[in-house]
Structures are given as C-alpha cells and as structure tokens.
Coordinates of C-alpha atoms in Angstrom, one line a residue:
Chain A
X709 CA -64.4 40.8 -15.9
X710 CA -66.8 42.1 -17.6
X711 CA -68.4 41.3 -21.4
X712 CA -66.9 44.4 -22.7
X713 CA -63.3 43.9 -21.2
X714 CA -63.6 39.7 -21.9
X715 CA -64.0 40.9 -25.7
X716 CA -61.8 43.9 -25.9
X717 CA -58.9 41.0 -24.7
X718 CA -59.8 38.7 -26.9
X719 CA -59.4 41.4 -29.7
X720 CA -56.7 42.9 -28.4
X721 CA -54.3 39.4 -28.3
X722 CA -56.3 38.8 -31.8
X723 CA -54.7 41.6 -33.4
X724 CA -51.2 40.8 -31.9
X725 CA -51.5 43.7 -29.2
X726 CA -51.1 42.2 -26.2
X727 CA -48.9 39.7 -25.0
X728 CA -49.3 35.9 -24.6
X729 CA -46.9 33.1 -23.2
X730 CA -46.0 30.5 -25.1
X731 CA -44.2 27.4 -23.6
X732 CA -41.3 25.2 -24.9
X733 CA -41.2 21.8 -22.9
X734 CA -38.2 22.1 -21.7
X735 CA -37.1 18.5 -20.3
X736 CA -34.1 18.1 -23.5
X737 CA -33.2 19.4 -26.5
X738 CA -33.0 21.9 -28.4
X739 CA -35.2 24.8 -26.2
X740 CA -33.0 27.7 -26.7
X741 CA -33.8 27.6 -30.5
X742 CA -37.3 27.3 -30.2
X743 CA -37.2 30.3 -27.3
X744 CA -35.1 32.5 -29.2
X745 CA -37.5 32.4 -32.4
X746 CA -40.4 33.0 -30.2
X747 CA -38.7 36.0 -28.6
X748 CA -38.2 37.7 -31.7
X749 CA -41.6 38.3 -32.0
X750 CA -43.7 41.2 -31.0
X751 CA -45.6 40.9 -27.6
X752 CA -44.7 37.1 -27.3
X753 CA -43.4 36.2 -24.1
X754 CA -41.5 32.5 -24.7
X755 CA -41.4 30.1 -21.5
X756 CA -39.1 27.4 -20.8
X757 CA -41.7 24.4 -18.9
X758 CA -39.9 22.0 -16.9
X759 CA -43.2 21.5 -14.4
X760 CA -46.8 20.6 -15.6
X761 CA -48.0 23.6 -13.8
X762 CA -46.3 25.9 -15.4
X763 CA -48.1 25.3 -18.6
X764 CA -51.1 27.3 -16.6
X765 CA -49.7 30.3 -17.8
X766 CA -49.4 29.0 -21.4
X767 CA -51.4 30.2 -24.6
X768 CA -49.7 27.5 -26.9
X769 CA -46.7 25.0 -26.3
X770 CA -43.9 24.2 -28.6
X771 CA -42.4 20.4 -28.1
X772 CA -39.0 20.7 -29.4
X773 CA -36.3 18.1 -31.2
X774 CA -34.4 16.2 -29.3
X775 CA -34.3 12.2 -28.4
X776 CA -37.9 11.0 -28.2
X777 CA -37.1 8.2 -26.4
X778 CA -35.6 10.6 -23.7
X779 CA -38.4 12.9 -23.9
X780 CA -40.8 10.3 -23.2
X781 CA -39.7 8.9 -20.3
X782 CA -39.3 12.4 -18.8
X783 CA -43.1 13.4 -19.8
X784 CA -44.6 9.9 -18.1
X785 CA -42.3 10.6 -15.0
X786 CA -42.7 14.1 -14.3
X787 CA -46.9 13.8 -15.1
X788 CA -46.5 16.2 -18.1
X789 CA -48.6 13.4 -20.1
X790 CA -52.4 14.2 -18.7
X791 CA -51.1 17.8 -18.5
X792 CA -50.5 18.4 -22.1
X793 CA -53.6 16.4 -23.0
X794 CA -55.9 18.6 -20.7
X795 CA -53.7 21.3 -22.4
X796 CA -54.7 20.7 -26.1
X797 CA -58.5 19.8 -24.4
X798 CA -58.6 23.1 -23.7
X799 CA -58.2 23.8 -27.5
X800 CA -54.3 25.6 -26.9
X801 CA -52.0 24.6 -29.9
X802 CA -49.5 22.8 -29.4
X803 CA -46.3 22.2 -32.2
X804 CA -44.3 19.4 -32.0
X805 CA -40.8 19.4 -34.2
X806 CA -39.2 16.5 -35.3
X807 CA -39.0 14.3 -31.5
X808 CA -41.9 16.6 -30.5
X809 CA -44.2 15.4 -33.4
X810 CA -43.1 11.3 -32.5
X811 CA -44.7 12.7 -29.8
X812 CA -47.7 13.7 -30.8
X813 CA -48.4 11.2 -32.7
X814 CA -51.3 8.5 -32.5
X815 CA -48.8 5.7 -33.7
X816 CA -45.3 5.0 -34.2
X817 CA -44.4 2.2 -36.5
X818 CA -42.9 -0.7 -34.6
X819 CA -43.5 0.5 -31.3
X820 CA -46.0 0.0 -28.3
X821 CA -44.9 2.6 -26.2
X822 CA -47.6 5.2 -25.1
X823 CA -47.1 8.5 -26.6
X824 CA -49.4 11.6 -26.2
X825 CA -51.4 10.1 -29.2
X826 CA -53.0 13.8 -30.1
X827 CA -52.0 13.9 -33.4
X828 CA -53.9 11.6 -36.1
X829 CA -51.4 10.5 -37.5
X830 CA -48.9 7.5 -38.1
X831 CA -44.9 8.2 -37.8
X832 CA -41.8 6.2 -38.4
X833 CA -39.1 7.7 -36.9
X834 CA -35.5 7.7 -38.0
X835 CA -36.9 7.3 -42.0
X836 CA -33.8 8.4 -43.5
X837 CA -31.4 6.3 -41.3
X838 CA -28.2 7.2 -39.3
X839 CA -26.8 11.0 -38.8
X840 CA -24.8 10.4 -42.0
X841 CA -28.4 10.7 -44.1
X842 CA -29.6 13.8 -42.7
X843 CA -30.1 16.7 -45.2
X844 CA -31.5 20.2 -45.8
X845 CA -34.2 20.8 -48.4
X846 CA -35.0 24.1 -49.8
X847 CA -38.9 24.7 -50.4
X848 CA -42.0 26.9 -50.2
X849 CA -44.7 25.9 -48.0
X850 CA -47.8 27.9 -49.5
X851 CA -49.9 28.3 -45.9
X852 CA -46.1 29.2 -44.2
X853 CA -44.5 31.7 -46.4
X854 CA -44.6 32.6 -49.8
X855 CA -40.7 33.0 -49.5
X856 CA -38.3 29.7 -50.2
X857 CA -37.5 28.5 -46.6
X858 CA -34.8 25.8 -45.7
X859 CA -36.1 22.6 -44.2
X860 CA -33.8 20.6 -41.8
X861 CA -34.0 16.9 -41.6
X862 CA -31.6 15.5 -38.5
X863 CA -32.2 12.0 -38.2
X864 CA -35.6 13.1 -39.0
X865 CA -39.4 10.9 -38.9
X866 CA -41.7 10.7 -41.8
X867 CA -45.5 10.8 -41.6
X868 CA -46.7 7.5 -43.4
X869 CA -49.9 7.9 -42.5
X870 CA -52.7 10.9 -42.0
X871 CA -56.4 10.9 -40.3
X872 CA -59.1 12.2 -41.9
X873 CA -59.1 15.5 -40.2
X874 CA -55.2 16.3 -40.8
X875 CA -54.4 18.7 -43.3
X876 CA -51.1 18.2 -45.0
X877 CA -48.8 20.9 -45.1
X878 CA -45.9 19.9 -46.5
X879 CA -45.1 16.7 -48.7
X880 CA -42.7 15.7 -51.3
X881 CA -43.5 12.8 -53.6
X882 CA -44.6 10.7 -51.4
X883 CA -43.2 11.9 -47.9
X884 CA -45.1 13.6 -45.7
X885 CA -43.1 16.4 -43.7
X886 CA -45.1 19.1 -41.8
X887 CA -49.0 18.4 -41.1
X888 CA -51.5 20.8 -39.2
X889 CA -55.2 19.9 -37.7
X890 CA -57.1 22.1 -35.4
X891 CA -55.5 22.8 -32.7
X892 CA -52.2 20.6 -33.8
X893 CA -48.9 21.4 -35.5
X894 CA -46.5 18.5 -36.8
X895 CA -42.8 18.9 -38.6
X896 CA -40.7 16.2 -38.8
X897 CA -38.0 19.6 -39.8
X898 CA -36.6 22.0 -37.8
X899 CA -37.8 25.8 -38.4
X900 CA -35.6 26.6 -35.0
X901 CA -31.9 25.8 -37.0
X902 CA -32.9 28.0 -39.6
X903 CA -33.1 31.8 -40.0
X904 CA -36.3 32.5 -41.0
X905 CA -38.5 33.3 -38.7
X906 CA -42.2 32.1 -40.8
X907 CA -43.0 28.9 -38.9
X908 CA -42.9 30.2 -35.7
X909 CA -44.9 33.9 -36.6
X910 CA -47.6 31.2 -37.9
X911 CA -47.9 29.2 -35.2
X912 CA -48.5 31.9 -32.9
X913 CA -51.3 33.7 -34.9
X914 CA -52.9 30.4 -34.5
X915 CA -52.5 30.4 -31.1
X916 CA -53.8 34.6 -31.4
X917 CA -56.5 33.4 -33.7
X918 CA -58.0 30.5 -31.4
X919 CA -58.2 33.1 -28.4
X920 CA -59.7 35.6 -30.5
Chain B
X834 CA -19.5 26.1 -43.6
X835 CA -20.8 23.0 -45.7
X836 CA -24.1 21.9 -45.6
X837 CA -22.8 18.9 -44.0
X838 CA -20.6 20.6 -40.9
X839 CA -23.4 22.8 -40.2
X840 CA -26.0 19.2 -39.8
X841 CA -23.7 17.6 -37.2
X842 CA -23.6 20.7 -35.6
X843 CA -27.4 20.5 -35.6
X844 CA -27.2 17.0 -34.4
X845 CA -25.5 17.6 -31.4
X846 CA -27.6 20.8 -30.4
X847 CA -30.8 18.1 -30.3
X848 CA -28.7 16.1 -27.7
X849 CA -28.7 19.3 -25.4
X850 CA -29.7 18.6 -21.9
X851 CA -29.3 14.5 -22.4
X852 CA -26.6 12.4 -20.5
X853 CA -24.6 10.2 -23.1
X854 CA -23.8 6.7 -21.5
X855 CA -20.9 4.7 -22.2
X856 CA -21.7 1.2 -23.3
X857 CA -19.7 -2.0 -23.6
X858 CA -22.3 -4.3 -24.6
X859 CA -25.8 -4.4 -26.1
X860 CA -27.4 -5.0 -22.9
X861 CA -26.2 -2.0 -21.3
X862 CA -27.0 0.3 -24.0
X863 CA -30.6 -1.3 -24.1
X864 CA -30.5 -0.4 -19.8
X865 CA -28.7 3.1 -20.9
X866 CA -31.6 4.1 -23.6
X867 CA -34.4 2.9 -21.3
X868 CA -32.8 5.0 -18.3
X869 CA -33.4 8.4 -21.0
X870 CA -30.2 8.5 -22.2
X871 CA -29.7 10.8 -25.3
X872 CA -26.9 8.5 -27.0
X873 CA -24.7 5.9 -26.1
X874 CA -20.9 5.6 -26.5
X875 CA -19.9 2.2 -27.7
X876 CA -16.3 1.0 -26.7
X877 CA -15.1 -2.6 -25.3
X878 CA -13.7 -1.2 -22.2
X879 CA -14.8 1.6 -20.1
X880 CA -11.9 4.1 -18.9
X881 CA -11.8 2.6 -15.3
X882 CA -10.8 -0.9 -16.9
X883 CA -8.8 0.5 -19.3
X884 CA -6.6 2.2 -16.8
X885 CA -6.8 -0.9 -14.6
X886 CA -6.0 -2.9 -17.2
X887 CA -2.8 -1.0 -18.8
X888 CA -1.6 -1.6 -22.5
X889 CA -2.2 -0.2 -25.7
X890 CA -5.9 1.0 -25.8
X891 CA -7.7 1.1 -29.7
X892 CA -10.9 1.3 -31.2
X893 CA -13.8 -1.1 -30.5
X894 CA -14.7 -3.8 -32.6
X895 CA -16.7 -3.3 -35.4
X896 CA -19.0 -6.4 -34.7
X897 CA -19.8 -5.4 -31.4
X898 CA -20.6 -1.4 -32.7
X899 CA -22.9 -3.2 -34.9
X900 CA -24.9 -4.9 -32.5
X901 CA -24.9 -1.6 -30.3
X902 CA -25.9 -0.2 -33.2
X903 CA -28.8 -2.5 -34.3
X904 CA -30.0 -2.8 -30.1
X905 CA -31.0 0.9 -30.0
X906 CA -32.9 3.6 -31.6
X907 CA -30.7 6.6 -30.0
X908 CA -27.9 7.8 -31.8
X909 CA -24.5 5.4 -30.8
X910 CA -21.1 7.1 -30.9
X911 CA -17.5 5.4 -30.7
X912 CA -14.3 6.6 -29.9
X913 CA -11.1 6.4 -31.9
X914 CA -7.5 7.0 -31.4
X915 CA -6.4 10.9 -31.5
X916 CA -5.3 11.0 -35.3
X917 CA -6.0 7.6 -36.3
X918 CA -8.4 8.6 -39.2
X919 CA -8.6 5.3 -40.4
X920 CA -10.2 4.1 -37.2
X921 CA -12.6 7.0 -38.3
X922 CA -13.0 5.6 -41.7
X923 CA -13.9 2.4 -40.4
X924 CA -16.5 3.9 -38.1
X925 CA -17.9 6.3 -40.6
X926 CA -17.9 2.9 -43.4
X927 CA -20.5 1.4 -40.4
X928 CA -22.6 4.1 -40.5
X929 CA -22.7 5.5 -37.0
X930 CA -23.8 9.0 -35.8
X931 CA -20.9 10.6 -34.2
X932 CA -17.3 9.7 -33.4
X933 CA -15.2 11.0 -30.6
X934 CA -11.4 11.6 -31.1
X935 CA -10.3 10.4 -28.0
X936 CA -7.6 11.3 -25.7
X937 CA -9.1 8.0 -23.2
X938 CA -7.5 5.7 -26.2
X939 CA -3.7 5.5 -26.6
X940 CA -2.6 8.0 -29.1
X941 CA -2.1 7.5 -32.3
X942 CA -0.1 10.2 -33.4
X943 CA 2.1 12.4 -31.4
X944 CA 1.5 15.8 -33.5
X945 CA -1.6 15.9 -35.4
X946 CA -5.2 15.4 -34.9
X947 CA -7.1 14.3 -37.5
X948 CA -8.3 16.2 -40.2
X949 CA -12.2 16.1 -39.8
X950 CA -13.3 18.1 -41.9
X951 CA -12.7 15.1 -44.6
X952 CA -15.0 13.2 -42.9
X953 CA -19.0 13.4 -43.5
X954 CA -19.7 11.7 -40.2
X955 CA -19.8 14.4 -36.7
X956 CA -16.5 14.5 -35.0
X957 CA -16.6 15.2 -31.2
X958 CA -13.1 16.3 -29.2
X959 CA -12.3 16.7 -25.8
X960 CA -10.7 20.2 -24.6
X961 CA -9.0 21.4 -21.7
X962 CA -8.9 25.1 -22.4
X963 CA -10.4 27.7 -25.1
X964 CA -7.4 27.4 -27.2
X965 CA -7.9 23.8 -27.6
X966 CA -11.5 24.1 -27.9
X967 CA -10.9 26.5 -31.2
X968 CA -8.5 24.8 -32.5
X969 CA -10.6 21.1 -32.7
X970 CA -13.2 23.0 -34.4
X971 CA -11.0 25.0 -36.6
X972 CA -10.2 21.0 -37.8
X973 CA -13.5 20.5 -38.2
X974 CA -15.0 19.0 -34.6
X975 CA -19.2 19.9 -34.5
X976 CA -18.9 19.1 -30.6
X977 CA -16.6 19.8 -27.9
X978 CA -16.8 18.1 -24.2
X979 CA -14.2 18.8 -21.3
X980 CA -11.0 16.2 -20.6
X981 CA -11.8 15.8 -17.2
X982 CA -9.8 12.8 -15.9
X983 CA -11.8 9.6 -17.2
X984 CA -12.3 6.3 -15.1
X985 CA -11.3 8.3 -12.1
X986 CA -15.1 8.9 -10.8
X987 CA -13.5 12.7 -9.6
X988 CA -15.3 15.7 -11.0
X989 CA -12.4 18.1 -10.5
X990 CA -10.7 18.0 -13.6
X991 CA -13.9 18.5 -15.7
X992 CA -15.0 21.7 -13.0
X993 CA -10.9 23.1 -13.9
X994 CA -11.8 22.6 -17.7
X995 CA -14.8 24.0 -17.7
X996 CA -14.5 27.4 -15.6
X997 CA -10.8 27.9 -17.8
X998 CA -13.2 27.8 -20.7
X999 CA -15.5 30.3 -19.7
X1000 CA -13.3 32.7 -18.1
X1001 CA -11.4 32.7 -21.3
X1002 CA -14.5 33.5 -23.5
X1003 CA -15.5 36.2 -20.7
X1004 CA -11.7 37.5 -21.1
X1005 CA -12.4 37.9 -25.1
X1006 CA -15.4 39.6 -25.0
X1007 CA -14.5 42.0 -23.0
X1008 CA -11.8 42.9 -25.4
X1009 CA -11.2 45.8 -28.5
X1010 CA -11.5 44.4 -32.2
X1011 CA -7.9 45.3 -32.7
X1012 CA -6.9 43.1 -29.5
X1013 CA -8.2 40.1 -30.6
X1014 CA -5.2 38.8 -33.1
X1015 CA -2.8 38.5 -29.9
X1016 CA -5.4 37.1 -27.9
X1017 CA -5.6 34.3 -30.8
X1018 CA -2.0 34.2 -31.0
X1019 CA -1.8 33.7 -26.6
X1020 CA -4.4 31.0 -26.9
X1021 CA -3.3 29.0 -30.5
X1022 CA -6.7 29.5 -32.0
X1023 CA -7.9 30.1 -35.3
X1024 CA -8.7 33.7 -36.0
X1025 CA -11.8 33.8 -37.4
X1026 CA -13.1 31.7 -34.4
X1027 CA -11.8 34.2 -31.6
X1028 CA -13.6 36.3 -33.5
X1029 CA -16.9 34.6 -32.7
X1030 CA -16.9 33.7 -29.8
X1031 CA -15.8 37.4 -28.8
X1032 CA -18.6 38.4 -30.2
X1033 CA -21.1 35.7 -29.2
X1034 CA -19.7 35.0 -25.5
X1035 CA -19.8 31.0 -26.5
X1036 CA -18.2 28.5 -28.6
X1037 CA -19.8 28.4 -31.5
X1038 CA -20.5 24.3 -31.0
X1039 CA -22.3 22.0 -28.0
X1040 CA -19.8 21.7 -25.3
X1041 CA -20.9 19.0 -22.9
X1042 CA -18.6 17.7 -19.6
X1043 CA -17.0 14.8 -20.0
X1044 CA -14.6 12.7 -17.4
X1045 CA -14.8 12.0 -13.9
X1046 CA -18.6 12.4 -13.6
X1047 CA -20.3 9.8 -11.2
X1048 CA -23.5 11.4 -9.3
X1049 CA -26.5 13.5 -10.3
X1050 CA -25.0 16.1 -8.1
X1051 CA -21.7 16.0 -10.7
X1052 CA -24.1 16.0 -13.4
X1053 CA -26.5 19.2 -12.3
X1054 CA -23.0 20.9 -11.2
X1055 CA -21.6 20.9 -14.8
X1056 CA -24.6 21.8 -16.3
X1057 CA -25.3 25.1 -13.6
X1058 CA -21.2 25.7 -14.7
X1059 CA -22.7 26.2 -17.9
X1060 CA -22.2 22.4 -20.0
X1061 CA -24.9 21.6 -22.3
X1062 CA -25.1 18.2 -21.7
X1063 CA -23.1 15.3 -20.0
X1064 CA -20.8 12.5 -20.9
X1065 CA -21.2 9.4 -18.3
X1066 CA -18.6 7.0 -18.6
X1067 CA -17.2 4.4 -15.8
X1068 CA -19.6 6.4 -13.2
X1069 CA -22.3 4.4 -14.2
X1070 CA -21.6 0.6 -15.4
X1071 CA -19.1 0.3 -12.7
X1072 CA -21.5 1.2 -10.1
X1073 CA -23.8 -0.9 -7.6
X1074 CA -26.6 -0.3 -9.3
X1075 CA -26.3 1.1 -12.8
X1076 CA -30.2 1.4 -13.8
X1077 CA -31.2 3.4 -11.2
X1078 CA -28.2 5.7 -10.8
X1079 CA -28.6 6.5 -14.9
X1080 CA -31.8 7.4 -14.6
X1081 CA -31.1 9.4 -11.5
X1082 CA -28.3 11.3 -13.1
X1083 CA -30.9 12.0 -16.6
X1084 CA -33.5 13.3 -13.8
X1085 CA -30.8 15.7 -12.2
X1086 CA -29.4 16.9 -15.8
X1087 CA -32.8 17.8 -16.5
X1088 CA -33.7 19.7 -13.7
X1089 CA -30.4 20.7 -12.8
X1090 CA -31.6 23.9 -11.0
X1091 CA -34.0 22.5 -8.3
X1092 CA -31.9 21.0 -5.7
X1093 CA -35.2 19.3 -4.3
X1094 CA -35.4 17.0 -7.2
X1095 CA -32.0 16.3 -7.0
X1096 CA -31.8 15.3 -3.4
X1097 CA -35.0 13.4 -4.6
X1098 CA -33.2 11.3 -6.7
X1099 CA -29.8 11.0 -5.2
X1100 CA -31.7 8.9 -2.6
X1101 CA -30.3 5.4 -1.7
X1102 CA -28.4 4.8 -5.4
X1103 CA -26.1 2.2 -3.8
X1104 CA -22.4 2.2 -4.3
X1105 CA -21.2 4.9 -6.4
X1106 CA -17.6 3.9 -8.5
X1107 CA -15.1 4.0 -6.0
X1108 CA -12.5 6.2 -8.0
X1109 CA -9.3 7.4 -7.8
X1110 CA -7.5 10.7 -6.1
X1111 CA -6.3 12.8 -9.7
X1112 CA -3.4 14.0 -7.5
X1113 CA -2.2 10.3 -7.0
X1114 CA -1.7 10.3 -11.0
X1115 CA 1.5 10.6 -12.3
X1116 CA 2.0 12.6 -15.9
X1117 CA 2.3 9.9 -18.0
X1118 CA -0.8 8.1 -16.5
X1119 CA -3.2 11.6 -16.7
X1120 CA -5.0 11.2 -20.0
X1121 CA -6.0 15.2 -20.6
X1122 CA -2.4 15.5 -21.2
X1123 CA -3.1 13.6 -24.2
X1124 CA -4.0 15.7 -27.6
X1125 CA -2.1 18.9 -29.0

C-alpha cells in the first residue's frame, strides 16, 4: 500500500469512517452484553473470540465478567495467554470488566495463580462479599461521560493497589473502581448491564485513536 | 423491578456459558472449581443417591454449606424444598449466592411455591414448559433451568423441556397484540411476561439445562438447543473419573459448536454414570412432576 492510502486509512478509522473489529473473548460470561453495546456503534464490527487466531482480525478486545477462575483455566488451555500478551504488545487496547480486569491484573491478593499480569495493578476479588452485597452506584466519571451513569458491582473486585503509570478513573473514598493506562482498560463494574452506551463509545475511540 | 431482582438477574447472566457442579463435600467442590466450573451446588446427596436411597429428601446441612462455602472462591448455590421458605431463610441467614427451589427434594408444599420476591438472596426454579417458566419468575425466580429427570444420567427429558420452551416462545411471537391475553391464559402465565417474551423471542432470565446431563456431548447439545449454561449433577461425582470428565464437559460447553474439540475431549473419560431408562419410572418416582 502505498504512503498515501497507509495514511488516508489511518485517518479514515481515526475519524470513525471506516470500520474496525473488535473482539470479546468469548470462552464464558457475559459476551452477548459486551457484543451488543459494541454493535450499536457506527462502523464497529463486534467479534465473539473463542480461538487465539481469531484475534488477528482484532483492533481492540473486550474481556468480559464472568468467573475468573473459569476464565482462567480456559485462557492457559486454549493458548489465549501469549496471544493476548503479543496482542496488547502490539499496542491494541484491551478492556477487561469485572473477571476480565482480575485478569488483567499484575497481582491478585492471596493468590499465586498466573494471570495475564498486563495491568499494573493489585486486585482483590470478591471485596464486597457474597451475591447478597452486590450493589449499583449512580456516578459521573469525568473522562467517560459528563452524564450520571449507573455502575454495577456483582460480586465485584476492588483495585487496592495502582503502578505508577495507571491513571485512575474512577474511585470512591478509598476504592478504586475503573483504572485506564496506555493501552489498558480496567472496571471492576459492568457498563454492558446498563443502558448507556459511554464506556463502550470510549473505549473504541481509543482503540480509533491508537491506529490513527 | 427492584434494584435487587434486577442484580441476581445480573448474577446469573456472568455464569453464562459455565457448567455448575453439584457438590457434596468440600473436596469435590475444590476438584469442581479447579475443573472451571462457574458455581457449585452444595447438597449432602446427589440425585442418583437420593433416588437410590428413598425417604424424605430436605435441605443440606448448614455446617457442611459452610465449609463449601469457605473451600471456594466461585459462587456456591443450595437447594431447598419447593415452598419451604424457611429452608430459604436459613440459606439466605448463611449468606450464599443463589438458592434453587427444588423439585429434586421432597416437596414441601403441595400448592404453592414460595414467594421469592421476599427474599434478597437469587432464586433459581426448574421448568418444564413456558407456562411454568413465567410463572417462577412472575414469583420472583432471576434464573430458570429445565427439569429434566435428575440422577437418571438420560438427557431426554431436559432435550423435551427445552424444545417445548422454545417452540412456545416462537408460537408467541408470531402472534397479534390482541392474541396474547389467551395465549397467557392457555399457558398460566403472567401477562405482562407473555408480553415480553413475545416481543423479545426469550425469557427474560438465564435459562440453563438441568437433569440428566452426563457427557460433553449432553452438555454442547443443550447449549446448540439454545441453554445458556449447564447444571451437572450425578453425571459427574458418580462417574469413573470425575476430574477429567468436568473439565471435559466445561471444554465442550465452551466450544459447544466445534465438534472437533468435542470429540477431542470426550476421548477415553472412563465410565460414565450408568443411569436409568426415564420410561422405566413410574409417576410418583418422576421428579419434573414435582412443582405447580
């Protein structure tokens, strides 16, 4: 291709013109949220990834809720684990949601199990307790939306601990809920059981603005 | 819909594509959450022992919930008696994530179910038709899973359950706004919920198969029939070699459209549960029956 067409592309999926994939690993959980928010918006194509390779056609991935513990045995057994790290090595965003963000994390507190360990951060999952502690919080995140959006903790994590590099997005008191670095989205909510649409349009101009 | 209801409806849309593995002690849940299982249903007997054994079937003991409870990090479920709601009391007083309503337990009463929508905690019923379906979430049930026949290791019953459903949702979308008040009254559903799902083409909870299921190919069949998720009970404790066959039947809910993988992992699983023909049942020993 030449220079020309390389950088009309780039502008062209810049300005939101022209459409890019975006994958939601799809191994358990809740996918169909996560691809029906992404389908809402203009000239994104949203992917359900059950095999590594498929995230070759993929600008940005979403790792959705679910049972981490699940999800994590599925990753390491089906070779998504050097997959998604070559993924985010190739400077694609990636979100992970609530499991997806235990994930993503560098540590989880009482537990040796690998995880991706992208994310500098340290998580505890479960923070709030059993199902019968899960809540909904209504807030603004500034960077988001400048609209009150609903925030759904289901057995949720909390972030105790950030890296240098991680900017926080969301915190109340002293409880650290959404977090973003460069290429890397964290919630410990769940913008896919709500309405509104702002999470979702925001990680994909990242994804837009990275290619750009 | 309270803030609450609409939470453990939330709940059990996260456990969409898992297997959930009954457990009767805290070794096998720790072997049932290492395999990738999504949750784990706690009870002292599973359904092939409890048919085996005969007598009055109840809820578990608390102590032994407890120590499920305090084993894993997945969420743990346990069943009570169909409108015993102090069983459900007692399990939502120990703090566990979801209880199911059981038709697998002796009955507790002969005429009502109880009245979840008291309850904070996530109720999940079992269902043999759309009518019963609605009308377990019209008491306030975030999750709904087929009846097929437990302990029995034969799929049939949860295959019958689950294509009735479904042809009775594709029946109501297909019909005129001013049809759909008979079509509630035919099926003994709540209104408003006809409503939705003639409008949506689904329930408007998780419905995940439940009974009978005993091999990853039971497994990926429910889910390409259109479950969102699977219930294992007897089919894997009470086979040769539990470990590997739970972890098989995760593997085939999870790629439950690639027949390769499945024939991968259906390889050499040892003895499946042995089961028993659901025609040999009599009525009073067929436990779908069970539940109004």
């Amino acid at each position: 291709m030449s220079m020309v067409l390389l950088m009309l592309k780039k502008w062209l999926i810049g300005a939101g013109k022209m459409i890019i994939t975006v994958g939601v690993l799809a191994l358990q959980g809740g996918v169909a949220e996560h691809l029906d928010h992404l389908n809402q918006i203009k000239n994104v194509r949203a992917l359900a990834v059950k095999k590594p390779e498929e995230l070759n056609s993929c600008s940005g991935l979403i790792i959705p809720g679910g049972e981490s513990t699940t999800m994590r045995k599925l990753i390491k057994d089906y070779n998504f684990k050097e997959a998604i790290i070559k993924f985010n090595q190739q400077q694609k965003v990636i979100w992970g949601s609530c499991a997806g963000l235990i994930l993503l994390a560098a540590e989880v507190e009482g537990e040796k199990e690998d995880q991706l360990g992208l994310l500098d951060i340290k998580v505890k999952r479960n923070a709030f307790g059993s199902q019968l502690n899960s809540f909904i919080e209504k807030n603004m995140i500034p960077k988001i939306s400048d609209s009150v959006q609903e925030l759904v903790f289901i057995r949720a994590p909390l972030i105790t601990e950030v890296g240098k590099d991680i900017e926080i997005l969301y915190q109340k008191e002293d409880q650290i809920a959404a977090v973003e670095s460069r290429n890397l989205i964290g919630t410990s909510f769940h913008p896919e059981l709500t309405d509104n649409n702002a999470f979702h349009q925001y990680f994909v101009n990242k994804i837009r603005n990275k290619i750009s | 819909m309270s803030e609450k209801y609409r939470l453990n409806r939330n709940l059990a849309q996260m456990l969409k594509g898992g297997i959930i593995m009954d457990v009767t002690t805290a070794e096998e849940a720790k072997i049932a959450e290492e395999a990738g299982a999504v949750a784990v249903m706690a009870l002292e007997k599973v359904p092939a022992d409890i048919r085996k054994d005969g007598g009055i079937a109840r809820m578990s003991d608390p102590k032994m919930i407890k120590k499920i409870v305090n084993t894993v990090s997945i969420p743990v479920m346990a069943k009570v008696r169909i409108g015993h709601f102090v069983e459900a009391q007692i399990l939502e007083a120990l703090e566990i994530d979801y209880i199911d309503e059981s038709e697998v337990l002796t009955p507790a009463d002969e005429s009502f179910h109880i009245d979840k929508r008291k309850f904070e905690i996530p109720f999940v019923c079992g269902a043999t038709n759309l009518g019963e379906a609605l009308r377990r979430i019209g008491e306030g049930a975030a999750m709904i899973r087929t009846k097929g026949e437990a302990g029995t290791g034969n799929v049939v019953e949860a295959v019958r359950h689950m294509r009735k459903i479904n042809s009775q949702i594709n029946n109501l979308t297909s019909l005129g706004s001013e049809e759909l008040m008979t079509a509630a009254k035919d099926i003994q559903a709540p209104f408003q919920l006809v409503e939705y799902v003639a409008e949506h083409g689904k329930l408007p909870v998780v419905n995940f198969a439940a009974g009978g299921i005993a091999t990853p190919a039971d497994a990926a069949l429910m889910m390409q029939l259109g479950c969102d998720g699977v219930f294992v009970g007897s089919g894997i404790f009470r086979s040769g070699n539990p470990a590997k066959r739970a972890e098989a039947i995760v593997r085939a809910t999870t790629h439950y459209q690639d027949p390769e993988i499945i024939a991968e992992v259906s390889e050499d699983l040892g003895k499946a549960m042995s089961g028993i023909d659901v025609n040999g049942l009599t009525d009073a020993e067929k436990m779908a029956d069970r539940g109004w």
